[in-house]
């Protein structure tokens, strides 16, 4: 056991093309501060994700006590050398791997329409296509907004779906009038399963349409919306569709957006996503936490590998607006966001000038990240912390954070409900 000593980490940056450019990106600024190299940021390069965790696709490194011959030690290797830092209950459930992956995202343009597989599907996909599906784990996740944050998430309600079929002729042109009539004939008393089958059929036909058909229909859609815009103000969804088409011309995801909920989060609001739920982040900065996995099944708004057949077959086809988490106060300065997944929870700590927050000891490990400001963290000793600092706290470590000038700090750890079972 490390005796409650905090371990500083160097995170990993991802330069996906949807990220914000250069120092406009919060990810780039955090990465520069975290690595201590302020010249590392290329102004012409996108900085999309900053990873903190033990996943092989983007490992964090331990700052102190590196490996032999000057080799840097990954967090995963460090934990394997001293698994007691995770706590007994965590090791018994997940082994010596950190069960969560912590990220910051800076989104300039839409990510792919995607879903994450459940454990059974993840295991099968990984065995069949290990170069595409990098691990055999599921990937429930939660996004906590740092700025105003936009996303598509889950399927719209039956009432909204009927309205789309009646008012967006381009959707009907792709899926056919027979499918459109099936939607209009649905009613709430007809049973959820029938509704899901009809929605699945409509979505599958739409996503499987040929590129030529999609390109032709989207051209008509854009032309129609531009004419409508002269007569009336477009709806939020219509305005979004125009934005998406500029980012991904002639992409079927532009049409699919009509079938998904358009969600806008304010800073401090969170959205969680279970396995097999469709979503696409659109714009803004967020803290994201998930089970330790990098499995993504994509089908639109992306230049990357698409697996339309798998995506359309795996979805739950649950309808209705997603639940937005506001957080629960655990002390005057800390809000806690607890999704229905064992692997993680997230604390948002906003400390004003001359204030202090306590993080009591916990039976599992935590990762802390400073997003803004400067302060002091106290365990067995005092350490100055500032923007970009990331540190690992072993199980059963109590922490006090204080600041004279103001500090924004985020913590992720294993879901506290897991320890109550």
GROMACS .gro file of C-alpha atoms in nm:
model
  421
    1UNK     CA    1   0.000   0.000   0.000
    2UNK     CA    2   0.122   0.350  -0.085
    3UNK     CA    3   0.010   0.486   0.251
    4UNK     CA    4  -0.219   0.747   0.096
    5UNK     CA    5   0.051   0.907  -0.119
    6UNK     CA    6  -0.079   1.080  -0.431
    7UNK     CA    7   0.088   0.983  -0.758
    8UNK     CA    8   0.115   1.240  -1.036
    9UNK     CA    9   0.023   1.129  -1.388
   10UNK     CA   10   0.106   1.239  -1.742
   11UNK     CA   11  -0.200   1.188  -1.962
   12UNK     CA   12  -0.234   1.108  -2.332
   13UNK     CA   13  -0.368   1.338  -2.605
   14UNK     CA   14  -0.572   1.235  -2.912
   15UNK     CA   15  -0.570   1.447  -3.229
   16UNK     CA   16  -0.893   1.332  -3.392
   17UNK     CA   17  -1.006   1.562  -3.671
   18UNK     CA   18  -1.323   1.676  -3.486
   19UNK     CA   19  -1.118   1.841  -3.210
   20UNK     CA   20  -1.062   2.214  -3.164
   21UNK     CA   21  -0.747   2.355  -3.322
   22UNK     CA   22  -0.433   2.446  -3.131
   23UNK     CA   23  -0.464   2.653  -2.817
   24UNK     CA   24  -0.835   2.716  -2.883
   25UNK     CA   25  -0.870   2.362  -2.748
   26UNK     CA   26  -0.902   2.315  -2.373
   27UNK     CA   27  -0.757   1.967  -2.431
   28UNK     CA   28  -0.443   2.121  -2.585
   29UNK     CA   29  -0.403   2.366  -2.296
   30UNK     CA   30  -0.448   2.095  -2.032
   31UNK     CA   31  -0.207   1.865  -2.216
   32UNK     CA   32   0.057   2.139  -2.238
   33UNK     CA   33   0.025   2.215  -1.866
   34UNK     CA   34   0.016   1.845  -1.774
   35UNK     CA   35   0.325   1.754  -1.975
   36UNK     CA   36   0.515   2.068  -1.871
   37UNK     CA   37   0.594   2.141  -2.236
   38UNK     CA   38   0.417   2.463  -2.332
   39UNK     CA   39   0.563   2.454  -2.685
   40UNK     CA   40   0.410   2.114  -2.757
   41UNK     CA   41   0.086   2.255  -2.906
   42UNK     CA   42   0.068   2.287  -3.287
   43UNK     CA   43  -0.176   2.565  -3.378
   44UNK     CA   44  -0.279   2.386  -3.699
   45UNK     CA   45  -0.352   2.053  -3.532
   46UNK     CA   46  -0.682   1.941  -3.374
   47UNK     CA   47  -0.671   1.843  -3.006
   48UNK     CA   48  -0.978   1.634  -2.934
   49UNK     CA   49  -0.932   1.419  -2.621
   50UNK     CA   50  -0.712   1.412  -2.314
   51UNK     CA   51  -0.705   1.062  -2.157
   52UNK     CA   52  -0.632   0.973  -1.796
   53UNK     CA   53  -0.630   0.603  -1.718
   54UNK     CA   54  -0.482   0.264  -1.792
   55UNK     CA   55  -0.625   0.176  -2.134
   56UNK     CA   56  -0.360   0.046  -2.375
   57UNK     CA   57  -0.483   0.279  -2.654
   58UNK     CA   58  -0.389   0.588  -2.451
   59UNK     CA   59  -0.198   0.504  -2.133
   60UNK     CA   60  -0.115   0.751  -1.859
   61UNK     CA   61   0.237   0.746  -1.718
   62UNK     CA   62   0.350   0.771  -1.358
   63UNK     CA   63   0.572   1.076  -1.303
   64UNK     CA   64   0.773   0.933  -1.014
   65UNK     CA   65   0.934   0.593  -0.971
   66UNK     CA   66   0.959   0.504  -1.338
   67UNK     CA   67   1.065   0.169  -1.479
   68UNK     CA   68   1.411   0.021  -1.517
   69UNK     CA   69   1.675   0.185  -1.738
   70UNK     CA   70   1.486   0.514  -1.737
   71UNK     CA   71   1.178   0.366  -1.905
   72UNK     CA   72   0.857   0.538  -1.811
   73UNK     CA   73   0.613   0.325  -1.615
   74UNK     CA   74   0.250   0.325  -1.729
   75UNK     CA   75  -0.025   0.359  -1.471
   76UNK     CA   76  -0.136   0.007  -1.566
   77UNK     CA   77   0.210  -0.136  -1.495
   78UNK     CA   78   0.237   0.062  -1.172
   79UNK     CA   79  -0.099  -0.073  -1.050
   80UNK     CA   80  -0.004  -0.430  -1.146
   81UNK     CA   81   0.306  -0.394  -0.928
   82UNK     CA   82   0.098  -0.286  -0.627
   83UNK     CA   83  -0.267  -0.387  -0.680
   84UNK     CA   84  -0.357  -0.301  -0.320
   85UNK     CA   85  -0.386   0.065  -0.434
   86UNK     CA   86  -0.720  -0.033  -0.595
   87UNK     CA   87  -0.871  -0.179  -0.276
   88UNK     CA   88  -0.980  -0.539  -0.225
   89UNK     CA   89  -1.336  -0.509  -0.355
   90UNK     CA   90  -1.223  -0.342  -0.680
   91UNK     CA   91  -0.954  -0.606  -0.742
   92UNK     CA   92  -1.206  -0.884  -0.676
   93UNK     CA   93  -1.447  -0.739  -0.933
   94UNK     CA   94  -1.216  -0.601  -1.206
   95UNK     CA   95  -0.872  -0.744  -1.139
   96UNK     CA   96  -0.569  -0.515  -1.149
   97UNK     CA   97  -0.703  -0.289  -1.424
   98UNK     CA   98  -0.840   0.054  -1.335
   99UNK     CA   99  -1.214   0.007  -1.407
  100UNK     CA  100  -1.273   0.359  -1.542
  101UNK     CA  101  -1.124   0.587  -1.806
  102UNK     CA  102  -1.133   0.965  -1.750
  103UNK     CA  103  -1.122   1.215  -2.038
  104UNK     CA  104  -1.164   1.579  -2.136
  105UNK     CA  105  -1.313   1.645  -2.481
  106UNK     CA  106  -1.293   1.963  -2.692
  107UNK     CA  107  -1.545   1.921  -2.975
  108UNK     CA  108  -1.535   2.157  -3.274
  109UNK     CA  109  -1.746   1.946  -3.510
  110UNK     CA  110  -1.973   1.646  -3.469
  111UNK     CA  111  -1.841   1.306  -3.371
  112UNK     CA  112  -1.977   0.999  -3.546
  113UNK     CA  113  -2.326   0.863  -3.487
  114UNK     CA  114  -2.224   0.567  -3.276
  115UNK     CA  115  -2.302   0.325  -2.998
  116UNK     CA  116  -2.094   0.120  -2.759
  117UNK     CA  117  -2.146  -0.257  -2.737
  118UNK     CA  118  -2.250  -0.447  -2.425
  119UNK     CA  119  -2.002  -0.700  -2.283
  120UNK     CA  120  -2.121  -0.998  -2.486
  121UNK     CA  121  -2.112  -0.810  -2.815
  122UNK     CA  122  -1.780  -0.643  -2.727
  123UNK     CA  123  -1.624  -0.984  -2.667
  124UNK     CA  124  -1.748  -1.117  -3.002
  125UNK     CA  125  -1.645  -0.806  -3.200
  126UNK     CA  126  -1.300  -0.804  -3.040
  127UNK     CA  127  -1.240  -1.168  -3.131
  128UNK     CA  128  -1.359  -1.114  -3.489
  129UNK     CA  129  -1.203  -0.773  -3.562
  130UNK     CA  130  -0.934  -0.696  -3.300
  131UNK     CA  131  -0.783  -0.418  -3.514
  132UNK     CA  132  -1.117  -0.230  -3.512
  133UNK     CA  133  -1.256  -0.327  -3.171
  134UNK     CA  134  -0.958  -0.292  -2.940
  135UNK     CA  135  -1.083  -0.470  -2.627
  136UNK     CA  136  -1.356  -0.702  -2.501
  137UNK     CA  137  -1.515  -0.464  -2.249
  138UNK     CA  138  -1.839  -0.267  -2.256
  139UNK     CA  139  -1.829   0.112  -2.252
  140UNK     CA  140  -2.109   0.283  -2.059
  141UNK     CA  141  -2.019   0.651  -2.034
  142UNK     CA  142  -2.115   0.991  -1.897
  143UNK     CA  143  -2.048   1.340  -2.032
  144UNK     CA  144  -2.039   1.629  -1.784
  145UNK     CA  145  -2.050   1.969  -1.955
  146UNK     CA  146  -1.766   2.216  -1.894
  147UNK     CA  147  -1.919   2.464  -2.140
  148UNK     CA  148  -2.255   2.465  -2.315
  149UNK     CA  149  -2.250   2.122  -2.477
  150UNK     CA  150  -2.457   1.980  -2.762
  151UNK     CA  151  -2.527   1.616  -2.841
  152UNK     CA  152  -2.759   1.379  -3.021
  153UNK     CA  153  -2.871   1.104  -2.787
  154UNK     CA  154  -3.130   0.827  -2.812
  155UNK     CA  155  -3.436   0.809  -3.034
  156UNK     CA  156  -3.712   1.068  -3.036
  157UNK     CA  157  -4.056   0.982  -2.895
  158UNK     CA  158  -4.330   0.818  -3.103
  159UNK     CA  159  -4.515   1.151  -3.134
  160UNK     CA  160  -4.203   1.324  -3.264
  161UNK     CA  161  -4.129   1.036  -3.501
  162UNK     CA  162  -4.476   1.068  -3.653
  163UNK     CA  163  -4.421   1.442  -3.697
  164UNK     CA  164  -4.088   1.381  -3.873
  165UNK     CA  165  -4.251   1.134  -4.113
  166UNK     CA  166  -4.521   1.395  -4.189
  167UNK     CA  167  -4.292   1.696  -4.227
  168UNK     CA  168  -3.959   1.566  -4.365
  169UNK     CA  169  -4.036   1.420  -4.710
  170UNK     CA  170  -3.669   1.336  -4.765
  171UNK     CA  171  -3.684   1.073  -4.488
  172UNK     CA  172  -3.987   0.913  -4.656
  173UNK     CA  173  -3.809   0.927  -4.993
  174UNK     CA  174  -3.533   0.706  -4.849
  175UNK     CA  175  -3.731   0.465  -4.627
  176UNK     CA  176  -4.037   0.436  -4.853
  177UNK     CA  177  -4.405   0.513  -4.802
  178UNK     CA  178  -4.482   0.167  -4.660
  179UNK     CA  179  -4.245   0.225  -4.367
  180UNK     CA  180  -4.379   0.576  -4.320
  181UNK     CA  181  -4.736   0.442  -4.303
  182UNK     CA  182  -4.629   0.184  -4.045
  183UNK     CA  183  -4.501   0.467  -3.826
  184UNK     CA  184  -4.822   0.668  -3.863
  185UNK     CA  185  -5.034   0.364  -3.774
  186UNK     CA  186  -4.849   0.309  -3.446
  187UNK     CA  187  -5.021   0.411  -3.124
  188UNK     CA  188  -4.924   0.395  -2.760
  189UNK     CA  189  -5.158   0.102  -2.700
  190UNK     CA  190  -5.000  -0.100  -2.979
  191UNK     CA  191  -4.721  -0.227  -2.756
  192UNK     CA  192  -4.360  -0.118  -2.714
  193UNK     CA  193  -4.219  -0.417  -2.900
  194UNK     CA  194  -4.412  -0.338  -3.218
  195UNK     CA  195  -4.297   0.023  -3.197
  196UNK     CA  196  -3.936  -0.085  -3.156
  197UNK     CA  197  -3.957  -0.319  -3.456
  198UNK     CA  198  -4.100  -0.043  -3.676
  199UNK     CA  199  -3.836   0.207  -3.558
  200UNK     CA  200  -3.558  -0.048  -3.611
  201UNK     CA  201  -3.683  -0.118  -3.961
  202UNK     CA  202  -3.703   0.253  -4.050
  203UNK     CA  203  -3.359   0.331  -3.905
  204UNK     CA  204  -3.195   0.029  -4.070
  205UNK     CA  205  -3.335   0.111  -4.413
  206UNK     CA  206  -3.225   0.474  -4.373
  207UNK     CA  207  -2.870   0.394  -4.260
  208UNK     CA  208  -2.829   0.123  -4.528
  209UNK     CA  209  -2.933   0.344  -4.821
  210UNK     CA  210  -2.689   0.382  -5.108
  211UNK     CA  211  -2.455   0.681  -5.117
  212UNK     CA  212  -2.610   0.804  -5.441
  213UNK     CA  213  -2.962   0.801  -5.299
  214UNK     CA  214  -2.847   0.974  -4.981
  215UNK     CA  215  -2.653   1.242  -5.169
  216UNK     CA  216  -2.951   1.319  -5.396
  217UNK     CA  217  -3.200   1.336  -5.110
  218UNK     CA  218  -2.976   1.554  -4.891
  219UNK     CA  219  -2.929   1.800  -5.180
  220UNK     CA  220  -3.309   1.832  -5.198
  221UNK     CA  221  -3.333   1.866  -4.819
  222UNK     CA  222  -3.078   2.148  -4.805
  223UNK     CA  223  -3.246   2.329  -5.092
  224UNK     CA  224  -3.587   2.298  -4.924
  225UNK     CA  225  -3.460   2.422  -4.587
  226UNK     CA  226  -3.285   2.720  -4.743
  227UNK     CA  227  -3.612   2.822  -4.914
  228UNK     CA  228  -3.810   2.766  -4.591
  229UNK     CA  229  -3.562   2.979  -4.402
  230UNK     CA  230  -3.675   3.279  -4.606
  231UNK     CA  231  -4.036   3.226  -4.499
  232UNK     CA  232  -3.992   3.127  -4.133
  233UNK     CA  233  -3.729   3.066  -3.872
  234UNK     CA  234  -3.604   2.710  -3.895
  235UNK     CA  235  -3.648   2.478  -3.597
  236UNK     CA  236  -3.344   2.395  -3.382
  237UNK     CA  237  -3.324   2.050  -3.541
  238UNK     CA  238  -3.342   2.196  -3.893
  239UNK     CA  239  -3.065   2.445  -3.811
  240UNK     CA  240  -2.858   2.159  -3.670
  241UNK     CA  241  -2.908   1.954  -3.987
  242UNK     CA  242  -2.772   2.244  -4.196
  243UNK     CA  243  -2.464   2.261  -3.969
  244UNK     CA  244  -2.404   1.887  -3.991
  245UNK     CA  245  -2.433   1.890  -4.370
  246UNK     CA  246  -2.160   2.154  -4.392
  247UNK     CA  247  -1.933   1.936  -4.178
  248UNK     CA  248  -2.021   1.606  -4.348
  249UNK     CA  249  -2.167   1.671  -4.696
  250UNK     CA  250  -2.392   1.398  -4.839
  251UNK     CA  251  -2.357   1.187  -4.521
  252UNK     CA  252  -2.650   0.971  -4.412
  253UNK     CA  253  -2.592   1.093  -4.055
  254UNK     CA  254  -2.743   1.427  -4.160
  255UNK     CA  255  -3.076   1.250  -4.217
  256UNK     CA  256  -3.039   1.027  -3.912
  257UNK     CA  257  -3.018   1.337  -3.691
  258UNK     CA  258  -3.394   1.387  -3.743
  259UNK     CA  259  -3.459   1.060  -3.557
  260UNK     CA  260  -3.242   1.137  -3.253
  261UNK     CA  261  -3.296   1.368  -2.954
  262UNK     CA  262  -3.110   1.700  -2.974
  263UNK     CA  263  -2.975   1.766  -2.624
  264UNK     CA  264  -2.821   2.088  -2.495
  265UNK     CA  265  -2.637   2.072  -2.163
  266UNK     CA  266  -2.545   2.373  -1.951
  267UNK     CA  267  -2.215   2.367  -1.760
  268UNK     CA  268  -2.255   2.133  -1.465
  269UNK     CA  269  -2.521   1.914  -1.632
  270UNK     CA  270  -2.443   1.555  -1.729
  271UNK     CA  271  -2.573   1.295  -1.972
  272UNK     CA  272  -2.513   0.923  -1.934
  273UNK     CA  273  -2.524   0.658  -2.204
  274UNK     CA  274  -2.570   0.287  -2.151
  275UNK     CA  275  -2.459   0.016  -2.391
  276UNK     CA  276  -2.629  -0.001  -2.731
  277UNK     CA  277  -2.768   0.356  -2.722
  278UNK     CA  278  -2.710   0.578  -3.030
  279UNK     CA  279  -2.544   0.915  -2.977
  280UNK     CA  280  -2.317   1.177  -3.130
  281UNK     CA  281  -2.147   1.467  -2.952
  282UNK     CA  282  -2.178   1.785  -3.156
  283UNK     CA  283  -2.006   2.083  -2.997
  284UNK     CA  284  -1.847   2.208  -2.674
  285UNK     CA  285  -1.615   2.092  -2.397
  286UNK     CA  286  -1.691   1.818  -2.149
  287UNK     CA  287  -1.542   1.588  -1.891
  288UNK     CA  288  -1.617   1.232  -1.994
  289UNK     CA  289  -1.592   0.915  -1.791
  290UNK     CA  290  -1.651   0.556  -1.899
  291UNK     CA  291  -1.567   0.195  -1.832
  292UNK     CA  292  -1.213   0.113  -1.949
  293UNK     CA  293  -1.285   0.050  -2.315
  294UNK     CA  294  -1.231   0.208  -2.656
  295UNK     CA  295  -1.503   0.017  -2.843
  296UNK     CA  296  -1.712   0.225  -3.082
  297UNK     CA  297  -1.952   0.104  -3.352
  298UNK     CA  298  -2.000   0.387  -3.605
  299UNK     CA  299  -2.248   0.440  -3.886
  300UNK     CA  300  -2.255   0.809  -3.987
  301UNK     CA  301  -2.089   1.153  -3.964
  302UNK     CA  302  -1.744   1.003  -3.985
  303UNK     CA  303  -1.456   0.925  -4.221
  304UNK     CA  304  -1.368   0.626  -4.000
  305UNK     CA  305  -1.471   0.261  -4.031
  306UNK     CA  306  -1.850   0.217  -4.045
  307UNK     CA  307  -2.032  -0.096  -3.936
  308UNK     CA  308  -2.393  -0.014  -4.022
  309UNK     CA  309  -2.519  -0.371  -3.994
  310UNK     CA  310  -2.380  -0.418  -3.643
  311UNK     CA  311  -2.500  -0.077  -3.523
  312UNK     CA  312  -2.856  -0.125  -3.651
  313UNK     CA  313  -2.881  -0.474  -3.499
  314UNK     CA  314  -2.735  -0.384  -3.156
  315UNK     CA  315  -2.943  -0.079  -3.057
  316UNK     CA  316  -3.213  -0.094  -2.788
  317UNK     CA  317  -3.447   0.135  -2.988
  318UNK     CA  318  -3.563   0.288  -2.662
  319UNK     CA  319  -3.751   0.613  -2.729
  320UNK     CA  320  -3.783   0.934  -2.532
  321UNK     CA  321  -3.566   1.218  -2.405
  322UNK     CA  322  -3.262   1.111  -2.200
  323UNK     CA  323  -3.228   1.183  -1.828
  324UNK     CA  324  -3.011   1.485  -1.748
  325UNK     CA  325  -2.815   1.463  -1.422
  326UNK     CA  326  -2.786   1.786  -1.220
  327UNK     CA  327  -2.557   1.632  -0.957
  328UNK     CA  328  -2.609   1.591  -0.584
  329UNK     CA  329  -2.429   1.815  -0.332
  330UNK     CA  330  -2.194   1.617  -0.107
  331UNK     CA  331  -2.054   1.934   0.055
  332UNK     CA  332  -2.085   2.309  -0.015
  333UNK     CA  333  -1.835   2.299  -0.302
  334UNK     CA  334  -1.869   1.948  -0.450
  335UNK     CA  335  -2.145   1.805  -0.671
  336UNK     CA  336  -2.150   1.429  -0.736
  337UNK     CA  337  -2.283   1.266  -1.053
  338UNK     CA  338  -2.377   0.902  -1.006
  339UNK     CA  339  -2.479   0.711  -1.323
  340UNK     CA  340  -2.635   0.362  -1.305
  341UNK     CA  341  -2.300   0.190  -1.371
  342UNK     CA  342  -2.067   0.032  -1.113
  343UNK     CA  343  -1.745   0.143  -1.278
  344UNK     CA  344  -1.751   0.517  -1.207
  345UNK     CA  345  -1.893   0.838  -1.064
  346UNK     CA  346  -1.767   1.195  -1.109
  347UNK     CA  347  -1.727   1.481  -0.859
  348UNK     CA  348  -1.722   1.845  -0.973
  349UNK     CA  349  -1.544   2.069  -0.723
  350UNK     CA  350  -1.565   2.446  -0.773
  351UNK     CA  351  -1.369   2.620  -0.498
  352UNK     CA  352  -1.399   2.999  -0.466
  353UNK     CA  353  -1.121   3.213  -0.316
  354UNK     CA  354  -1.008   3.123   0.036
  355UNK     CA  355  -1.199   2.795   0.058
  356UNK     CA  356  -1.144   2.427   0.133
  357UNK     CA  357  -1.308   2.096   0.035
  358UNK     CA  358  -1.272   1.752   0.190
  359UNK     CA  359  -1.268   1.426  -0.005
  360UNK     CA  360  -1.311   1.154   0.260
  361UNK     CA  361  -1.131   0.821   0.221
  362UNK     CA  362  -1.299   0.579  -0.013
  363UNK     CA  363  -1.260   0.198  -0.052
  364UNK     CA  364  -1.162   0.244  -0.418
  365UNK     CA  365  -0.910   0.447  -0.622
  366UNK     CA  366  -0.966   0.797  -0.760
  367UNK     CA  367  -0.817   1.014  -1.033
  368UNK     CA  368  -0.817   1.392  -0.978
  369UNK     CA  369  -0.771   1.657  -1.247
  370UNK     CA  370  -0.731   2.034  -1.209
  371UNK     CA  371  -0.909   2.218  -1.491
  372UNK     CA  372  -0.858   2.576  -1.371
  373UNK     CA  373  -0.679   2.769  -1.099
  374UNK     CA  374  -0.425   2.680  -0.831
  375UNK     CA  375  -0.434   2.544  -0.479
  376UNK     CA  376  -0.293   2.295  -0.231
  377UNK     CA  377  -0.376   1.929  -0.188
  378UNK     CA  378  -0.309   1.767   0.148
  379UNK     CA  379  -0.277   1.398   0.233
  380UNK     CA  380   0.024   1.301   0.443
  381UNK     CA  381   0.198   1.612   0.306
  382UNK     CA  382   0.111   1.933   0.119
  383UNK     CA  383   0.152   1.974  -0.257
  384UNK     CA  384   0.083   2.271  -0.482
  385UNK     CA  385  -0.158   2.184  -0.764
  386UNK     CA  386  -0.251   2.388  -1.069
  387UNK     CA  387  -0.423   2.368  -1.409
  388UNK     CA  388  -0.338   2.047  -1.596
  389UNK     CA  389  -0.228   1.849  -1.289
  390UNK     CA  390  -0.357   1.493  -1.275
  391UNK     CA  391  -0.299   1.259  -0.986
  392UNK     CA  392  -0.398   0.910  -0.875
  393UNK     CA  393  -0.522   0.858  -0.519
  394UNK     CA  394  -0.503   0.501  -0.384
  395UNK     CA  395  -0.798   0.343  -0.206
  396UNK     CA  396  -0.857   0.460   0.152
  397UNK     CA  397  -0.689   0.798   0.098
  398UNK     CA  398  -0.852   1.108   0.246
  399UNK     CA  399  -0.773   1.436   0.072
  400UNK     CA  400  -0.815   1.805   0.155
  401UNK     CA  401  -0.801   2.063  -0.121
  402UNK     CA  402  -0.769   2.434  -0.047
  403UNK     CA  403  -0.715   2.749  -0.251
  404UNK     CA  404  -0.655   3.117  -0.199
  405UNK     CA  405  -0.728   3.223  -0.558
  406UNK     CA  406  -0.995   2.976  -0.683
  407UNK     CA  407  -0.981   2.622  -0.822
  408UNK     CA  408  -1.187   2.394  -1.050
  409UNK     CA  409  -1.119   2.026  -0.985
  410UNK     CA  410  -1.277   1.703  -1.109
  411UNK     CA  411  -1.253   1.360  -0.951
  412UNK     CA  412  -1.358   1.023  -1.082
  413UNK     CA  413  -1.371   0.703  -0.884
  414UNK     CA  414  -1.560   0.375  -0.864
  415UNK     CA  415  -1.931   0.433  -0.807
  416UNK     CA  416  -1.987   0.474  -0.433
  417UNK     CA  417  -2.303   0.261  -0.456
  418UNK     CA  418  -2.081  -0.035  -0.552
  419UNK     CA  419  -1.929  -0.033  -0.205
  420UNK     CA  420  -2.271  -0.028  -0.039
  421UNK     CA  421  -2.382  -0.356  -0.195
   0.00000   0.00000   0.00000
